[in-house]
C-alpha positions as a Python dict, from the first residue, in 0.01 Angstrom:
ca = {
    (1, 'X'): (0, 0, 0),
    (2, 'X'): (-55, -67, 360),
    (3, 'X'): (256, -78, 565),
    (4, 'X'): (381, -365, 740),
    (5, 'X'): (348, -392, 1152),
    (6, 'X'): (609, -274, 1342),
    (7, 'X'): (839, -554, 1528),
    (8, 'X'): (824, -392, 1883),
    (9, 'X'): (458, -389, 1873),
    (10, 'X'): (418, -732, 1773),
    (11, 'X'): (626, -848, 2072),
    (12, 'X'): (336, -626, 2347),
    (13, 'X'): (94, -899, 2309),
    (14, 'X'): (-4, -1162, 2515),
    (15, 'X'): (83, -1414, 2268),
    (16, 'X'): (356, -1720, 2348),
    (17, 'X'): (733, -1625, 2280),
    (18, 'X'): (853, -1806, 1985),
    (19, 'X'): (1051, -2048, 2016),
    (20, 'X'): (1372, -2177, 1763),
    (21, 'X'): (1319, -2486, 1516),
    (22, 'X'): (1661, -2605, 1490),
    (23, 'X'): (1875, -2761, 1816),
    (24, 'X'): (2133, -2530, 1984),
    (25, 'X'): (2501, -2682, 1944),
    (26, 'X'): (2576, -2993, 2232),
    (27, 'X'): (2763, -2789, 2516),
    (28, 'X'): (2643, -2468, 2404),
    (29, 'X'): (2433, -2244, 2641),
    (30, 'X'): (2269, -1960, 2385),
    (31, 'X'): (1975, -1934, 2557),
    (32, 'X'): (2145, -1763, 2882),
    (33, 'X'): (2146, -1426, 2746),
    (34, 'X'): (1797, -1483, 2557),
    (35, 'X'): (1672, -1560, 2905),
    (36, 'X'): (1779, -1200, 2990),
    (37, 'X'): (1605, -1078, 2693),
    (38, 'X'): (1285, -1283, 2801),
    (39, 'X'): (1257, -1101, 3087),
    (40, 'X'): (1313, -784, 2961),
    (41, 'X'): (1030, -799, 2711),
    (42, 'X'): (820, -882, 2996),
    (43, 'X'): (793, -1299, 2963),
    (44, 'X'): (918, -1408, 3312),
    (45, 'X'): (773, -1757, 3231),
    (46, 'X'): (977, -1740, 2925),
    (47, 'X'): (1296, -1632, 3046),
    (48, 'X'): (1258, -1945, 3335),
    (49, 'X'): (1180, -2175, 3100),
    (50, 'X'): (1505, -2038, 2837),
    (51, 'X'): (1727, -2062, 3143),
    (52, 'X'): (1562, -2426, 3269),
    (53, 'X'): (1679, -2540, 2864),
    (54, 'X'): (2007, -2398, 2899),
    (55, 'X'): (2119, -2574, 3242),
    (56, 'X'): (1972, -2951, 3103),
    (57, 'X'): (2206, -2862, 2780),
    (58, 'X'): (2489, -2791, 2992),
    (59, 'X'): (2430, -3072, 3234),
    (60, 'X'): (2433, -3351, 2955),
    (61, 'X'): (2731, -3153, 2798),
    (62, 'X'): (2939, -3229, 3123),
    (63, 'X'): (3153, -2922, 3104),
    (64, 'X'): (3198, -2759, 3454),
    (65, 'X'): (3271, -2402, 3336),
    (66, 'X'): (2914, -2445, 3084),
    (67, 'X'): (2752, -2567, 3384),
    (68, 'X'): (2875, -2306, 3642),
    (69, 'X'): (2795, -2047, 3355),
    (70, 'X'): (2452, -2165, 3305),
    (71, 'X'): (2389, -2157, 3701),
    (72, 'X'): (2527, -1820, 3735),
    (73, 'X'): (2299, -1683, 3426),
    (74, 'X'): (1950, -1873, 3585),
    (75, 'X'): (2060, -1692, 3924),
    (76, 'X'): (2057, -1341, 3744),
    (77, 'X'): (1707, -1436, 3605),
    (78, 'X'): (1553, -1542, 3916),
    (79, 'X'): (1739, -1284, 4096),
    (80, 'X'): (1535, -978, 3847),
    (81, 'X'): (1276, -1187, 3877),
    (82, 'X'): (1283, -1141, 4249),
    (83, 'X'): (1270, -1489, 4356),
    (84, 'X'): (1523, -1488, 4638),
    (85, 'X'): (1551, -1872, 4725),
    (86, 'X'): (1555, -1969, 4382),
    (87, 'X'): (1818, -1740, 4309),
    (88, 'X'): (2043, -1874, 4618),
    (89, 'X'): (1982, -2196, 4534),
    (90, 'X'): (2137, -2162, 4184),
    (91, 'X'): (2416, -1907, 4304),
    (92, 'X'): (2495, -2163, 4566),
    (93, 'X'): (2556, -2434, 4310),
    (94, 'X'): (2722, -2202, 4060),
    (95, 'X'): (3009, -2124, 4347),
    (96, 'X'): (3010, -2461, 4493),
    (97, 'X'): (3121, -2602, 4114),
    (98, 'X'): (3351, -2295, 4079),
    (99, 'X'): (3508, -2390, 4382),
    (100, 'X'): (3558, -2784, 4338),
    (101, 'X'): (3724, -2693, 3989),
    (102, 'X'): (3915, -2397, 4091),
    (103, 'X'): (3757, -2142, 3806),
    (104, 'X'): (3924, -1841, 3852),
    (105, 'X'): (3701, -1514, 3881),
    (106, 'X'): (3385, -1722, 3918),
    (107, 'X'): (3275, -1687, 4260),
    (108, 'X'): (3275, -1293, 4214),
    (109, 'X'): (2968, -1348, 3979),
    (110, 'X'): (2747, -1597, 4246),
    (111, 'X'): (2893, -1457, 4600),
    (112, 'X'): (2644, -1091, 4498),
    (113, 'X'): (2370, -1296, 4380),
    (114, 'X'): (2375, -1490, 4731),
    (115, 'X'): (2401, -1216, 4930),
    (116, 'X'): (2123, -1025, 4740),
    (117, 'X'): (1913, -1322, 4823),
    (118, 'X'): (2025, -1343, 5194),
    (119, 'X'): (1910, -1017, 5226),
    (120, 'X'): (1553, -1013, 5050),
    (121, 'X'): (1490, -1377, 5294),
    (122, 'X'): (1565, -1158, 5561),
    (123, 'X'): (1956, -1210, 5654),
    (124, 'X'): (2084, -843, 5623),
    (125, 'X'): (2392, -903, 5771),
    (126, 'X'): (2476, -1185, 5630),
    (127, 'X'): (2413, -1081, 5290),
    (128, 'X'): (2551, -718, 5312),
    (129, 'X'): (2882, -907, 5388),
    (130, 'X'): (2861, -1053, 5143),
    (131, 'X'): (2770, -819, 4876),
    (132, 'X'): (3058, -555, 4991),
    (133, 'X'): (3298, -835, 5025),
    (134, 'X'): (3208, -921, 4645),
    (135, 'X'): (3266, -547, 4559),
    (136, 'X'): (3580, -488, 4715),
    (137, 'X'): (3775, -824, 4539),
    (138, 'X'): (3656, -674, 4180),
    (139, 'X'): (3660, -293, 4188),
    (140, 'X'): (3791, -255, 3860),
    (141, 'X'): (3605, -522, 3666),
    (142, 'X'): (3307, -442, 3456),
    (143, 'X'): (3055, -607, 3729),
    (144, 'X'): (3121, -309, 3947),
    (145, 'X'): (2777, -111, 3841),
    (146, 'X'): (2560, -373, 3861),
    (147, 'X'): (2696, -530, 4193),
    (148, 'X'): (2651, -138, 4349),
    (149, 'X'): (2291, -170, 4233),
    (150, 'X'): (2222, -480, 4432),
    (151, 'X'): (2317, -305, 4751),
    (152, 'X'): (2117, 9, 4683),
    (153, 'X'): (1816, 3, 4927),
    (154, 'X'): (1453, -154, 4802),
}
């Protein structure tokens, strides 16, 4: 009896990701972390595209926090996708709507995310600030590792 393909090496080809039959929930945002997962299969496109889903399902399910969330999440994309406007574009909005609605711990997510883009557009002071100045107000949160990496010479 032959046995069956492996999973991980049907996901190595070249083929379309697949996509999901049945509608996500109305406010939900699921496809922020399968963005993530996207890209770390290798499907960029697809990880933009998951993300692009997720912030038109939070914008018609007019919750701030969902919307800030979904912002934040299509920064971290861009941002490992390298696209540094992109990525301070949507950290931009993410802390603009965390600031008009006063969401506690939210601007500590976008504020590395647009200094990380500051610096790759060729702002390193600006964006250095900004990175350290996001490092020092959460030392102790789980965030710490990943904000370090962001700072680490390219």
């Amino acid at each position: 009896m032959p046995r069956p393909t492996p999973r991980w090496t049907r996901l190595k080809t070249n083929r379309p990701w697949p996509t999901r039959s049945t509608p996500w929930p109305p406010g939900s945002s699921p496809r922020k972390p399968g963005a993530w997962a996207r890209w770390c299969l290798g499907y960029p496109d697809a990880a933009r595209h998951a993300y692009r889903k997720a912030l038109s399902v939070a914008q018609g399910a007019g919750l701030p926090f969902t919307l800030m969330a979904a912002h934040v999440h299509a920064a971290i994309v861009e941002c490992l996708c390298g696209n540094a406007g992109e990525t301070f574009r949507l950290a931009d909005r993410a802390l603009a709507i965390a600031t008009e609605h006063t969401f506690p711990f939210s601007p500590e997510f976008s504020t590395p995310l647009r200094g990380w883009a500051q610096v790759r557009e060729g702002k390193p002071g600006t964006g250095a600030a900004e990175l350290r100045a996001a490092v020092t107000e959460l030392e102790v949160q789980m965030m710490k590792p990943f904000r370090l990496a962001l700072l680490r010479p390219q």
